[in-house]
GROMACS .gro file of C-alpha atoms in nm:
model
  515
    1MET     CA    1   0.017  -0.007   0.008
    2LYS     CA    2   0.266   0.240   0.073
    3ARG     CA    3   0.470   0.132  -0.209
    4ASN     CA    4   0.176   0.233  -0.457
    5ILE     CA    5   0.118   0.588  -0.249
    6THR     CA    6   0.488   0.627  -0.286
    7ILE     CA    7   0.495   0.564  -0.688
    8THR     CA    8   0.184   0.787  -0.707
    9ALA     CA    9   0.336   1.102  -0.540
   10ILE     CA   10   0.671   1.040  -0.749
   11THR     CA   11   0.445   0.977  -1.083
   12ILE     CA   12   0.250   1.313  -0.965
   13LEU     CA   13   0.562   1.480  -0.914
   14LEU     CA   14   0.746   1.375  -1.235
   15SER     CA   15   0.420   1.497  -1.437
   16LEU     CA   16   0.434   1.853  -1.255
   17ALA     CA   17   0.815   1.888  -1.330
   18ILE     CA   18   0.741   1.813  -1.702
   19VAL     CA   19   0.421   2.028  -1.725
   20ASN     CA   20   0.655   2.317  -1.590
   21PHE     CA   21   0.940   2.245  -1.818
   22LEU     CA   22   0.689   2.246  -2.133
   23ALA     CA   23   0.534   2.580  -2.015
   24SER     CA   24   0.860   2.749  -2.015
   25ARG     CA   25   0.930   2.736  -2.316
   26HIS     CA   26   0.579   2.683  -2.461
   27PHE     CA   27   0.341   2.947  -2.371
   28ALA     CA   28  -0.057   2.854  -2.373
   29ARG     CA   29  -0.337   3.037  -2.243
   30ILE     CA   30  -0.723   3.004  -2.302
   31ASP     CA   31  -0.864   3.360  -2.355
   32LEU     CA   32  -1.265   3.350  -2.396
   33THR     CA   33  -1.255   3.707  -2.438
   34ARG     CA   34  -1.443   3.851  -2.722
   35ASN     CA   35  -1.107   4.041  -2.906
   36LYS     CA   36  -0.899   3.828  -2.712
   37GLU     CA   37  -0.727   4.110  -2.503
   38TYR     CA   38  -0.564   3.890  -2.238
   39THR     CA   39  -0.323   3.691  -2.497
   40LEU     CA   40  -0.082   3.860  -2.794
   41ALA     CA   41  -0.220   3.905  -3.134
   42PRO     CA   42  -0.103   3.696  -3.408
   43SER     CA   43   0.077   3.968  -3.560
   44THR     CA   44   0.304   4.019  -3.237
   45LYS     CA   45   0.359   3.688  -3.220
   46LYS     CA   46   0.459   3.693  -3.595
   47ILE     CA   47   0.657   4.008  -3.506
   48LEU     CA   48   0.836   3.806  -3.229
   49HIS     CA   49   0.902   3.500  -3.385
   50ASP     CA   50   1.074   3.705  -3.675
   51LEU     CA   51   1.313   3.896  -3.437
   52LYS     CA   52   1.645   3.855  -3.589
   53ASP     CA   53   1.795   4.073  -3.306
   54VAL     CA   54   1.820   4.058  -2.917
   55VAL     CA   55   1.622   4.285  -2.795
   56THR     CA   56   1.592   4.400  -2.391
   57LEU     CA   57   1.323   4.486  -2.185
   58ARG     CA   58   1.451   4.677  -1.881
   59MET     CA   59   1.144   4.714  -1.617
   60TYR     CA   60   1.190   4.954  -1.376
   61PHE     CA   61   0.931   4.884  -1.110
   62THR     CA   62   0.884   4.937  -0.769
   63GLU     CA   63   0.962   4.560  -0.590
   64ASN     CA   64   0.696   4.623  -0.325
   65MET     CA   65   0.398   4.742  -0.514
   66PRO     CA   66   0.093   4.935  -0.294
   67PRO     CA   67  -0.209   4.648  -0.285
   68GLN     CA   68  -0.429   4.873  -0.535
   69ILE     CA   69  -0.185   4.864  -0.831
   70SER     CA   70  -0.077   4.467  -0.762
   71ALA     CA   71  -0.323   4.375  -1.040
   72LEU     CA   72  -0.133   4.585  -1.301
   73LYS     CA   73   0.187   4.410  -1.175
   74ARG     CA   74   0.056   4.095  -1.217
   75LEU     CA   75  -0.063   4.192  -1.568
   76VAL     CA   76   0.255   4.359  -1.699
   77ASP     CA   77   0.406   4.053  -1.569
   78ASP     CA   78   0.178   3.856  -1.805
   79THR     CA   79   0.262   3.997  -2.098
   80VAL     CA   80   0.650   4.036  -2.077
   81ASP     CA   81   0.609   3.659  -1.998
   82GLU     CA   82   0.415   3.602  -2.346
   83PHE     CA   83   0.687   3.855  -2.529
   84ARG     CA   84   0.992   3.644  -2.385
   85SER     CA   85   0.822   3.336  -2.483
   86TYR     CA   86   0.686   3.412  -2.849
   87SER     CA   87   1.054   3.550  -2.930
   88GLY     CA   88   1.250   3.262  -2.879
   89GLN     CA   89   1.486   3.423  -2.600
   90ASN     CA   90   1.529   3.684  -2.839
   91VAL     CA   91   1.382   3.932  -2.585
   92ARG     CA   92   1.535   3.950  -2.256
   93VAL     CA   93   1.384   4.095  -1.969
   94GLU     CA   94   1.594   4.268  -1.675
   95TYR     CA   95   1.419   4.424  -1.365
   96VAL     CA   96   1.577   4.708  -1.150
   97ASP     CA   97   1.436   4.867  -0.865
   98PRO     CA   98   1.510   5.234  -0.879
   99SER     CA   99   1.401   5.246  -0.486
  100SER     CA  100   1.657   4.998  -0.417
  101SER     CA  101   1.992   5.234  -0.464
  102ASP     CA  102   2.095   5.577  -0.578
  103GLU     CA  103   2.276   5.444  -0.866
  104ALA     CA  104   1.955   5.271  -0.980
  105GLN     CA  105   1.737   5.581  -0.932
  106ARG     CA  106   2.031   5.744  -1.180
  107GLU     CA  107   1.993   5.477  -1.436
  108ALA     CA  108   1.620   5.541  -1.411
  109LEU     CA  109   1.635   5.913  -1.451
  110VAL     CA  110   1.890   5.871  -1.746
  111ALA     CA  111   1.625   5.610  -1.930
  112LYS     CA  112   1.334   5.882  -1.872
  113VAL     CA  113   1.146   5.675  -1.641
  114THR     CA  114   0.992   5.927  -1.346
  115PRO     CA  115   0.839   5.756  -1.072
  116VAL     CA  116   0.436   5.836  -1.005
  117GLN     CA  117   0.318   5.962  -0.653
  118LEU     CA  118   0.023   5.735  -0.480
  119ASN     CA  119  -0.147   5.774  -0.168
  120VAL     CA  120  -0.087   5.462   0.025
  121GLN     CA  121  -0.293   5.344   0.372
  122ASP     CA  122   0.010   5.151   0.589
  123ASN     CA  123  -0.063   5.123   0.949
  124ASN     CA  124  -0.374   5.325   0.963
  125LYS     CA  125  -0.269   5.625   0.804
  126VAL     CA  126  -0.210   5.762   0.479
  127GLU     CA  127   0.102   5.844   0.292
  128VAL     CA  128   0.225   5.925  -0.040
  129ALA     CA  129   0.475   5.706  -0.211
  130LYS     CA  130   0.676   5.725  -0.539
  131ILE     CA  131   0.653   5.435  -0.760
  132TYR     CA  132   0.793   5.332  -1.033
  133LEU     CA  133   0.615   5.214  -1.344
  134GLY     CA  134   0.840   5.231  -1.646
  135ILE     CA  135   0.992   5.014  -1.946
  136GLY     CA  136   1.324   5.042  -2.086
  137VAL     CA  137   1.317   4.866  -2.464
  138MET     CA  138   1.684   4.857  -2.562
  139LYS     CA  139   1.870   4.699  -2.896
  140GLY     CA  140   2.234   4.795  -2.890
  141ASP     CA  141   2.320   5.104  -2.833
  142LYS     CA  142   1.927   5.257  -2.956
  143ARG     CA  143   1.680   5.270  -2.644
  144GLU     CA  144   1.292   5.343  -2.668
  145VAL     CA  145   1.069   5.416  -2.315
  146ILE     CA  146   0.764   5.398  -2.190
  147PRO     CA  147   0.764   5.648  -1.905
  148VAL     CA  148   0.481   5.515  -1.709
  149VAL     CA  149   0.256   5.192  -1.758
  150ILE     CA  150  -0.091   5.349  -1.723
  151ASN     CA  151  -0.309   5.109  -1.950
  152PRO     CA  152  -0.213   4.771  -1.956
  153GLN     CA  153  -0.475   4.683  -2.239
  154ASN     CA  154  -0.227   4.915  -2.470
  155LEU     CA  155   0.069   4.794  -2.313
  156GLU     CA  156   0.127   4.521  -2.602
  157TYR     CA  157   0.115   4.783  -2.831
  158ASP     CA  158   0.347   4.985  -2.697
  159LEU     CA  159   0.577   4.725  -2.677
  160VAL     CA  160   0.539   4.581  -3.008
  161SER     CA  161   0.538   4.929  -3.152
  162ARG     CA  162   0.895   5.024  -3.011
  163ILE     CA  163   1.037   4.688  -3.081
  164VAL     CA  164   0.964   4.742  -3.474
  165LYS     CA  165   1.083   5.111  -3.453
  166LEU     CA  166   1.436   4.946  -3.285
  167THR     CA  167   1.471   4.678  -3.542
  168SER     CA  168   1.359   4.889  -3.838
  169ASP     CA  169   1.638   5.003  -4.099
  170LYS     CA  170   1.486   5.337  -4.190
  171LEU     CA  171   1.131   5.505  -4.068
  172PRO     CA  172   0.898   5.557  -4.327
  173THR     CA  173   0.813   5.917  -4.427
  174VAL     CA  174   0.451   6.080  -4.397
  175ALA     CA  175   0.425   6.454  -4.490
  176TRP     CA  176   0.152   6.651  -4.287
  177TRP     CA  177  -0.024   6.898  -4.529
  178GLY     CA  178  -0.219   7.103  -4.285
  179PRO     CA  179  -0.253   7.351  -3.991
  180GLN     CA  180   0.070   7.393  -3.847
  181LEU     CA  181  -0.010   7.531  -3.433
  182THR     CA  182   0.251   7.588  -3.194
  183GLU     CA  183   0.215   7.351  -2.874
  184GLU     CA  184   0.081   7.685  -2.685
  185GLN     CA  185  -0.192   7.756  -2.971
  186GLY     CA  186  -0.282   7.393  -2.978
  187ALA     CA  187  -0.327   7.365  -2.617
  188LEU     CA  188  -0.514   7.707  -2.594
  189SER     CA  189  -0.734   7.593  -2.842
  190GLY     CA  190  -0.808   7.241  -2.816
  191GLN     CA  191  -0.782   7.196  -3.201
  192GLY     CA  192  -0.427   7.147  -3.260
  193TYR     CA  193  -0.310   6.828  -3.403
  194LEU     CA  194  -0.033   6.771  -3.119
  195ILE     CA  195  -0.182   6.439  -2.992
  196LEU     CA  196  -0.220   6.239  -3.342
  197ARG     CA  197   0.137   6.381  -3.457
  198LYS     CA  198   0.286   6.259  -3.133
  199GLU     CA  199   0.182   5.913  -3.207
  200LEU     CA  200   0.274   5.900  -3.576
  201SER     CA  201   0.608   6.047  -3.464
  202GLU     CA  202   0.667   5.740  -3.286
  203ARG     CA  203   0.672   5.494  -3.591
  204TYR     CA  204   0.742   5.758  -3.863
  205THR     CA  205   0.940   6.064  -4.022
  206ILE     CA  206   0.688   6.341  -3.980
  207VAL     CA  207   0.789   6.609  -4.284
  208ASP     CA  208   0.578   6.965  -4.252
  209VAL     CA  209   0.499   7.014  -4.633
  210ASN     CA  210   0.583   7.391  -4.766
  211PRO     CA  211   0.255   7.459  -4.961
  212LYS     CA  212   0.487   7.717  -5.196
  213LEU     CA  213   0.788   7.447  -5.228
  214LEU     CA  214   0.608   7.133  -5.293
  215ASP     CA  215   0.782   6.829  -5.363
  216LEU     CA  216   0.585   6.497  -5.321
  217ASP     CA  217   0.760   6.171  -5.406
  218PRO     CA  218   0.612   5.828  -5.349
  219GLU     CA  219   0.938   5.699  -5.326
  220LYS     CA  220   1.031   5.917  -5.060
  221ILE     CA  221   0.644   5.982  -4.890
  222SER     CA  222   0.484   5.705  -4.809
  223ALA     CA  223   0.157   5.855  -4.710
  224LEU     CA  224   0.033   6.224  -4.775
  225MET     CA  225  -0.189   6.344  -4.503
  226VAL     CA  226  -0.379   6.621  -4.588
  227VAL     CA  227  -0.568   6.832  -4.307
  228ALA     CA  228  -0.826   7.081  -4.288
  229PRO     CA  229  -0.688   7.238  -4.637
  230HIS     CA  230  -0.804   7.592  -4.750
  231ALA     CA  231  -0.783   7.772  -5.084
  232VAL     CA  232  -0.544   7.527  -5.234
  233THR     CA  233  -0.456   7.661  -5.583
  234GLU     CA  234  -0.432   7.476  -5.924
  235ASP     CA  235  -0.055   7.421  -5.911
  236GLN     CA  236  -0.081   7.265  -5.568
  237GLN     CA  237  -0.404   7.051  -5.709
  238ARG     CA  238  -0.145   6.930  -5.987
  239VAL     CA  239   0.117   6.870  -5.720
  240ILE     CA  240  -0.150   6.590  -5.545
  241ASP     CA  241  -0.246   6.465  -5.848
  242THR     CA  242   0.106   6.406  -6.009
  243TYR     CA  243   0.186   6.246  -5.628
  244VAL     CA  244  -0.136   6.030  -5.691
  245MET     CA  245  -0.037   5.942  -6.023
  246ASN     CA  246   0.282   5.774  -5.892
  247GLY     CA  247   0.144   5.540  -5.682
  248GLY     CA  248   0.059   5.805  -5.410
  249GLN     CA  249  -0.119   5.724  -5.097
  250VAL     CA  250  -0.360   6.028  -4.955
  251ILE     CA  251  -0.540   6.057  -4.652
  252ALA     CA  252  -0.798   6.405  -4.667
  253LEU     CA  253  -0.956   6.535  -4.406
  254ILE     CA  254  -1.176   6.794  -4.540
  255ASP     CA  255  -1.445   7.059  -4.419
  256THR     CA  256  -1.659   7.215  -4.611
  257VAL     CA  257  -1.851   7.397  -4.324
  258ALA     CA  258  -1.650   7.579  -4.078
  259VAL     CA  259  -1.791   7.567  -3.713
  260SER     CA  260  -1.699   7.860  -3.455
  261THR     CA  261  -1.656   7.824  -3.086
  262GLN     CA  262  -2.015   8.007  -3.075
  263MET     CA  263  -2.161   7.753  -3.238
  264GLN     CA  264  -2.198   7.950  -3.597
  265ALA     CA  265  -2.126   7.780  -3.914
  266MET     CA  266  -2.026   7.890  -4.250
  267SER     CA  267  -2.016   7.742  -4.572
  268GLN     CA  268  -1.631   7.748  -4.692
  269THR     CA  269  -1.436   7.562  -4.968
  270SER     CA  270  -1.106   7.373  -4.975
  271GLY     CA  271  -1.022   7.393  -5.273
  272LEU     CA  272  -0.979   7.010  -5.352
  273GLU     CA  273  -1.382   6.932  -5.418
  274SER     CA  274  -1.310   6.894  -5.777
  275LEU     CA  275  -1.033   6.699  -5.770
  276LEU     CA  276  -1.170   6.434  -5.505
  277THR     CA  277  -1.489   6.431  -5.702
  278HIS     CA  278  -1.271   6.354  -6.076
  279TYR     CA  279  -1.152   6.037  -5.833
  280GLY     CA  280  -1.439   5.936  -5.737
  281ILE     CA  281  -1.584   6.080  -5.411
  282THR     CA  282  -1.798   6.401  -5.388
  283ILE     CA  283  -1.751   6.593  -5.047
  284LYS     CA  284  -2.105   6.750  -5.004
  285ASN     CA  285  -2.209   7.132  -4.854
  286ASP     CA  286  -2.390   6.960  -4.579
  287LEU     CA  287  -2.397   6.866  -4.213
  288VAL     CA  288  -2.513   6.511  -4.063
  289MET     CA  289  -2.683   6.460  -3.757
  290ASP     CA  290  -2.786   6.106  -3.652
  291ARG     CA  291  -3.014   5.974  -3.408
  292SER     CA  292  -2.641   5.742  -3.297
  293ASN     CA  293  -2.433   6.022  -3.164
  294ALA     CA  294  -2.191   6.092  -2.864
  295ASN     CA  295  -2.254   6.330  -2.530
  296ALA     CA  296  -2.148   6.704  -2.618
  297LEU     CA  297  -2.082   6.959  -2.332
  298PHE     CA  298  -2.287   7.262  -2.335
  299MET     CA  299  -2.271   7.576  -2.120
  300GLY     CA  300  -2.561   7.692  -1.976
  301GLY     CA  301  -2.530   7.996  -1.761
  302VAL     CA  302  -2.326   7.905  -1.451
  303VAL     CA  303  -2.379   7.573  -1.522
  304ASN     CA  304  -2.235   7.288  -1.767
  305TYR     CA  305  -2.427   7.007  -1.910
  306GLN     CA  306  -2.337   6.686  -2.102
  307ILE     CA  307  -2.648   6.598  -2.359
  308PRO     CA  308  -2.644   6.400  -2.658
  309TYR     CA  309  -2.565   6.595  -2.934
  310PRO     CA  310  -2.643   6.455  -3.306
  311PHE     CA  311  -2.387   6.640  -3.522
  312TRP     CA  312  -2.122   6.418  -3.326
  313VAL     CA  313  -2.212   6.101  -3.508
  314LYS     CA  314  -2.107   5.780  -3.357
  315LEU     CA  315  -2.034   5.506  -3.611
  316LEU     CA  316  -2.164   5.157  -3.456
  317THR     CA  317  -2.064   4.852  -3.557
  318GLN     CA  318  -2.310   4.770  -3.831
  319ASP     CA  319  -2.225   5.051  -4.070
  320ILE     CA  320  -1.874   4.976  -4.079
  321ASP     CA  321  -1.659   4.765  -4.330
  322SER     CA  322  -1.571   4.513  -4.113
  323GLU     CA  323  -1.344   4.377  -4.407
  324SER     CA  324  -1.131   4.718  -4.388
  325ARG     CA  325  -0.842   4.709  -4.208
  326ILE     CA  326  -0.876   5.071  -4.134
  327VAL     CA  327  -1.217   5.088  -3.924
  328SER     CA  328  -1.300   4.717  -3.869
  329GLY     CA  329  -1.294   4.638  -3.493
  330LEU     CA  330  -1.334   4.981  -3.399
  331ASP     CA  331  -1.671   5.067  -3.213
  332GLY     CA  332  -1.792   5.413  -3.163
  333ILE     CA  333  -1.589   5.622  -3.375
  334VAL     CA  334  -1.725   6.006  -3.355
  335LEU     CA  335  -1.707   6.198  -3.638
  336PRO     CA  336  -1.768   6.609  -3.539
  337TRP     CA  337  -1.987   6.818  -3.767
  338THR     CA  338  -1.895   6.588  -4.045
  339SER     CA  339  -2.029   6.627  -4.436
  340SER     CA  340  -2.186   6.333  -4.585
  341LEU     CA  341  -2.014   6.179  -4.946
  342ASP     CA  342  -2.137   6.083  -5.263
  343VAL     CA  343  -1.977   5.775  -5.430
  344SER     CA  344  -2.269   5.696  -5.654
  345LYS     CA  345  -2.099   5.814  -5.962
  346ALA     CA  346  -1.955   5.506  -6.172
  347PRO     CA  347  -1.580   5.476  -6.103
  348ALA     CA  348  -1.322   5.476  -6.398
  349GLU     CA  349  -1.203   5.125  -6.542
  350GLY     CA  350  -0.995   5.012  -6.302
  351VAL     CA  351  -1.092   5.201  -5.978
  352THR     CA  352  -1.258   5.101  -5.675
  353LEU     CA  353  -1.478   5.296  -5.454
  354LYS     CA  354  -1.504   5.144  -5.099
  355VAL     CA  355  -1.746   5.272  -4.850
  356LEU     CA  356  -1.560   5.226  -4.501
  357ALA     CA  357  -1.836   5.367  -4.280
  358ARG     CA  358  -2.198   5.524  -4.308
  359THR     CA  359  -2.461   5.643  -4.064
  360THR     CA  360  -2.745   5.454  -3.932
  361ASP     CA  361  -3.104   5.490  -4.146
  362PHE     CA  362  -3.233   5.765  -3.926
  363ALA     CA  363  -2.946   6.014  -3.996
  364LYS     CA  364  -3.041   6.350  -4.190
  365VAL     CA  365  -2.873   6.634  -4.284
  366GLN     CA  366  -2.875   7.034  -4.314
  367ASN     CA  367  -2.783   7.209  -4.635
  368PHE     CA  368  -2.646   7.561  -4.639
  369ASP     CA  369  -2.942   7.622  -4.877
  370ALA     CA  370  -3.166   7.615  -4.564
  371GLY     CA  371  -2.936   7.755  -4.303
  372TYR     CA  372  -2.743   7.564  -4.048
  373LYS     CA  373  -2.889   7.567  -3.677
  374LEU     CA  374  -2.652   7.388  -3.425
  375ASP     CA  375  -2.807   7.416  -3.105
  376PRO     CA  376  -2.874   7.079  -2.948
  377ASP     CA  377  -3.232   7.161  -2.889
  378THR     CA  378  -3.305   7.216  -3.278
  379ALA     CA  379  -3.097   6.918  -3.348
  380GLY     CA  380  -3.252   6.678  -3.126
  381LYS     CA  381  -3.639   6.794  -3.193
  382SER     CA  382  -3.556   6.695  -3.560
  383MET     CA  383  -3.394   6.343  -3.478
  384GLN     CA  384  -3.756   6.310  -3.249
  385GLU     CA  385  -3.931   6.376  -3.588
  386GLY     CA  386  -3.854   6.083  -3.727
  387GLY     CA  387  -3.768   5.983  -4.097
  388GLY     CA  388  -3.428   5.981  -4.229
  389LYS     CA  389  -3.185   5.791  -4.434
  390SER     CA  390  -2.821   5.620  -4.431
  391TYR     CA  391  -2.494   5.864  -4.551
  392THR     CA  392  -2.143   5.795  -4.650
  393LEU     CA  393  -1.928   5.926  -4.416
  394ILE     CA  394  -1.578   5.753  -4.483
  395ALA     CA  395  -1.481   5.618  -4.821
  396SER     CA  396  -1.153   5.557  -5.057
  397ALA     CA  397  -1.091   5.523  -5.415
  398GLU     CA  398  -0.845   5.275  -5.502
  399GLY     CA  399  -0.650   5.137  -5.791
  400ARG     CA  400  -0.569   5.301  -6.111
  401LEU     CA  401  -0.702   5.666  -6.057
  402PRO     CA  402  -0.761   5.919  -6.374
  403SER     CA  403  -0.563   6.197  -6.392
  404TYR     CA  404  -0.737   6.541  -6.328
  405PHE     CA  405  -0.530   6.756  -6.559
  406GLU     CA  406  -0.393   6.491  -6.772
  407LYS     CA  407  -0.695   6.294  -6.939
  408SER     CA  408  -0.540   6.055  -7.069
  409LYS     CA  409  -0.306   5.960  -6.778
  410VAL     CA  410  -0.408   5.688  -6.488
  411ALA     CA  411  -0.214   5.623  -6.205
  412ASP     CA  412  -0.017   5.336  -6.069
  413ALA     CA  413  -0.251   5.021  -5.940
  414LYS     CA  414  -0.153   5.104  -5.576
  415ALA     CA  415  -0.263   5.468  -5.570
  416ARG     CA  416  -0.535   5.512  -5.300
  417VAL     CA  417  -0.736   5.820  -5.173
  418LEU     CA  418  -0.906   5.811  -4.819
  419VAL     CA  419  -1.130   6.074  -4.787
  420VAL     CA  420  -1.346   6.193  -4.442
  421GLY     CA  421  -1.573   6.485  -4.426
  422THR     CA  422  -1.439   6.628  -4.170
  423SER     CA  423  -1.125   6.739  -3.964
  424ARG     CA  424  -1.194   6.776  -3.643
  425VAL     CA  425  -1.185   6.373  -3.629
  426ALA     CA  426  -0.796   6.470  -3.595
  427GLN     CA  427  -0.811   6.753  -3.351
  428ASP     CA  428  -0.625   6.727  -2.975
  429GLN     CA  429  -0.980   6.772  -2.823
  430PHE     CA  430  -1.130   6.464  -3.002
  431VAL     CA  431  -0.923   6.215  -3.015
  432HIS     CA  432  -0.830   6.246  -2.644
  433GLN     CA  433  -1.217   6.242  -2.554
  434PHE     CA  434  -1.275   5.991  -2.859
  435PRO     CA  435  -0.947   5.802  -2.880
  436GLN     CA  436  -1.116   5.503  -3.131
  437ASP     CA  437  -1.086   5.843  -3.382
  438LYS     CA  438  -0.708   5.861  -3.347
  439THR     CA  439  -0.719   5.467  -3.401
  440MET     CA  440  -0.889   5.516  -3.701
  441LEU     CA  441  -0.626   5.775  -3.869
  442LEU     CA  442  -0.316   5.571  -3.741
  443ASN     CA  443  -0.443   5.234  -3.879
  444ALA     CA  444  -0.533   5.437  -4.213
  445VAL     CA  445  -0.143   5.576  -4.227
  446ASP     CA  446  -0.037   5.221  -4.112
  447VAL     CA  447  -0.209   5.026  -4.398
  448MET     CA  448  -0.080   5.300  -4.651
  449SER     CA  449   0.266   5.289  -4.542
  450ILE     CA  450   0.372   5.010  -4.365
  451GLY     CA  451   0.074   4.714  -4.381
  452ASP     CA  452  -0.125   4.617  -4.116
  453GLN     CA  453   0.096   4.425  -3.913
  454LEU     CA  454  -0.023   4.606  -3.572
  455ILE     CA  455  -0.375   4.689  -3.680
  456ASP     CA  456  -0.522   4.450  -3.495
  457VAL     CA  457  -0.268   4.507  -3.147
  458ARG     CA  458  -0.416   4.881  -3.183
  459SER     CA  459  -0.739   4.818  -3.267
  460ARG     CA  460  -0.875   4.560  -3.023
  461SER     CA  461  -0.745   4.787  -2.723
  462GLN     CA  462  -0.976   5.032  -2.830
  463LEU     CA  463  -1.296   4.830  -2.909
  464GLY     CA  464  -1.621   4.956  -2.756
  465HIS     CA  465  -1.991   4.832  -2.675
  466PRO     CA  466  -2.215   5.105  -2.782
  467ILE     CA  467  -2.579   5.003  -2.782
  468GLU     CA  468  -2.705   4.951  -3.190
  469ASP     CA  469  -2.981   5.218  -3.242
  470LEU     CA  470  -3.300   5.082  -3.250
  471SER     CA  471  -3.640   5.168  -3.410
  472ASP     CA  472  -3.947   5.337  -3.238
  473LEU     CA  473  -4.135   5.018  -3.287
  474ALA     CA  474  -3.878   4.830  -3.156
  475GLU     CA  475  -3.819   5.024  -2.841
  476ASN     CA  476  -4.186   4.969  -2.751
  477ILE     CA  477  -4.150   4.615  -2.775
  478ILE     CA  478  -3.846   4.580  -2.545
  479LYS     CA  479  -3.994   4.823  -2.324
  480TYR     CA  480  -4.365   4.663  -2.269
  481ALA     CA  481  -4.259   4.296  -2.322
  482ASN     CA  482  -4.003   4.402  -2.005
  483ILE     CA  483  -4.332   4.550  -1.820
  484ALA     CA  484  -4.535   4.240  -1.928
  485GLY     CA  485  -4.257   3.990  -1.865
  486GLY     CA  486  -4.214   4.060  -1.513
  487VAL     CA  487  -4.577   4.030  -1.457
  488ILE     CA  488  -4.612   3.701  -1.655
  489LEU     CA  489  -4.312   3.518  -1.512
  490ILE     CA  490  -4.445   3.600  -1.120
  491ALA     CA  491  -4.802   3.444  -1.240
  492VAL     CA  492  -4.630   3.163  -1.418
  493MET     CA  493  -4.401   3.151  -1.069
  494ALA     CA  494  -4.700   3.148  -0.861
  495ILE     CA  495  -4.933   2.911  -1.078
  496VAL     CA  496  -4.597   2.648  -1.055
  497VAL     CA  497  -4.558   2.674  -0.653
  498VAL     CA  498  -4.985   2.629  -0.626
  499THR     CA  499  -4.940   2.338  -0.869
  500TYR     CA  500  -4.672   2.174  -0.645
  501ARG     CA  501  -4.872   2.247  -0.317
  502ARG     CA  502  -5.170   2.075  -0.413
  503GLY     CA  503  -4.999   1.799  -0.593
  504ARG     CA  504  -4.817   1.752  -0.234
  505ARG     CA  505  -5.151   1.828  -0.028
  506ARG     CA  506  -5.295   1.515  -0.202
  507SER     CA  507  -5.004   1.257  -0.218
  508LEU     CA  508  -4.999   1.326   0.178
  509GLN     CA  509  -5.367   1.327   0.212
  510ALA     CA  510  -5.339   0.985   0.023
  511MET     CA  511  -5.081   0.840   0.210
  512TYR     CA  512  -5.231   0.944   0.530
  513HIS     CA  513  -5.610   0.756   0.400
  514HIS     CA  514  -5.447   0.444   0.329
  515SER     CA  515  -5.242   0.396   0.662
   0.00000   0.00000   0.00000
């Protein structure tokens, strides 16, 4: 008997040792979440598997973490372990506690990792503790840094994007043709583009286009972002057209209506309307409002209040192209004060027109001829009146686009133009409030510049779950079904209980009667 127990114990220990040995070399985890947020994306696994160089992750983490962020530490450790496992030992992990010595603290400072202050309760009193939560990503003498890990959901993208940057021989170049506000001007107005440009600069070399000295070469410029253009001249149109004919990739964020801070609207032209129409996408001189929308902050005297604002159109999953790597997987993209697009014109031979996103079937537009009324009350009443239809909001023209100036010339097959009817989607105040907007634009640049290797990593961290817009009939059915359902459920339960008790009583009566 004792011998059998001993053999069983030895067998269990050997099995555990073998499992641990295999687990240390082959990472495995069952992830049942919708977007697999607790395991690495396939593109991340491929990037790590294909690594040819050794990359070091230097973890500047305080050893004794306060209880309130211990869960964050575990998530970070799990992610780093996956990186190490899938890299074939080409990702090395080193831990440094900057609080342990002056030398370690100086090292963290040189690496641009600074501590964050947290309130920690210890011995029935609250104290302020300095906690380090930074990661240095190093390859040879090149270094990138994540100063503070705030959101573990973004950690995978933050790490893999830095690894790709460190292991790339040369960064692609993105040309920016648009407003060039200073940091102070952008911060004061909220209408700058600093957040988007900062994110782009981590993956690309950003070049500001001088409209007077235009030089757009697709061999040097992987993508051109045209943001809020104004009064574009014919010569400038010709430069853009030549860039497209040579296979250029263009992202055009165009405003046909100017909206002031006082909520006054004025029709305007960018100078690119005719060019884009020639490619197959017409930007209408209107503003779209939809039943699916985001909340906006308004001031009423001394009180600020947030209410649904139909002119801030929120895109739902069923209204975006699930096949597009630019928008697929992004629920809740918000387009503030956007114009509709018309892609009904038959495309030229070799050109494909794609609708990437549209409104719900309950959207309406305000046209310039009728006058713009942007206040939330008027827009809300218009939505309550019912009616409406679906409008195109994001579209692309791809393939052998026809030249606007040289009628017999067509573009290289890889040319692409993406059009959005508002530039506000890229402004700091909106990409901060609606991070899916920034993700969409970053996806667009990635697709046009380097392909889609990082898109599934970035997009799934921005997955939202907006409630599907319902018709009035569907809302009433659900409402009254809930009311009636509760009553019916109680009645059914009562009938079941009464029936059971009666049956039980009859059984007892029959039993005592026979006895």
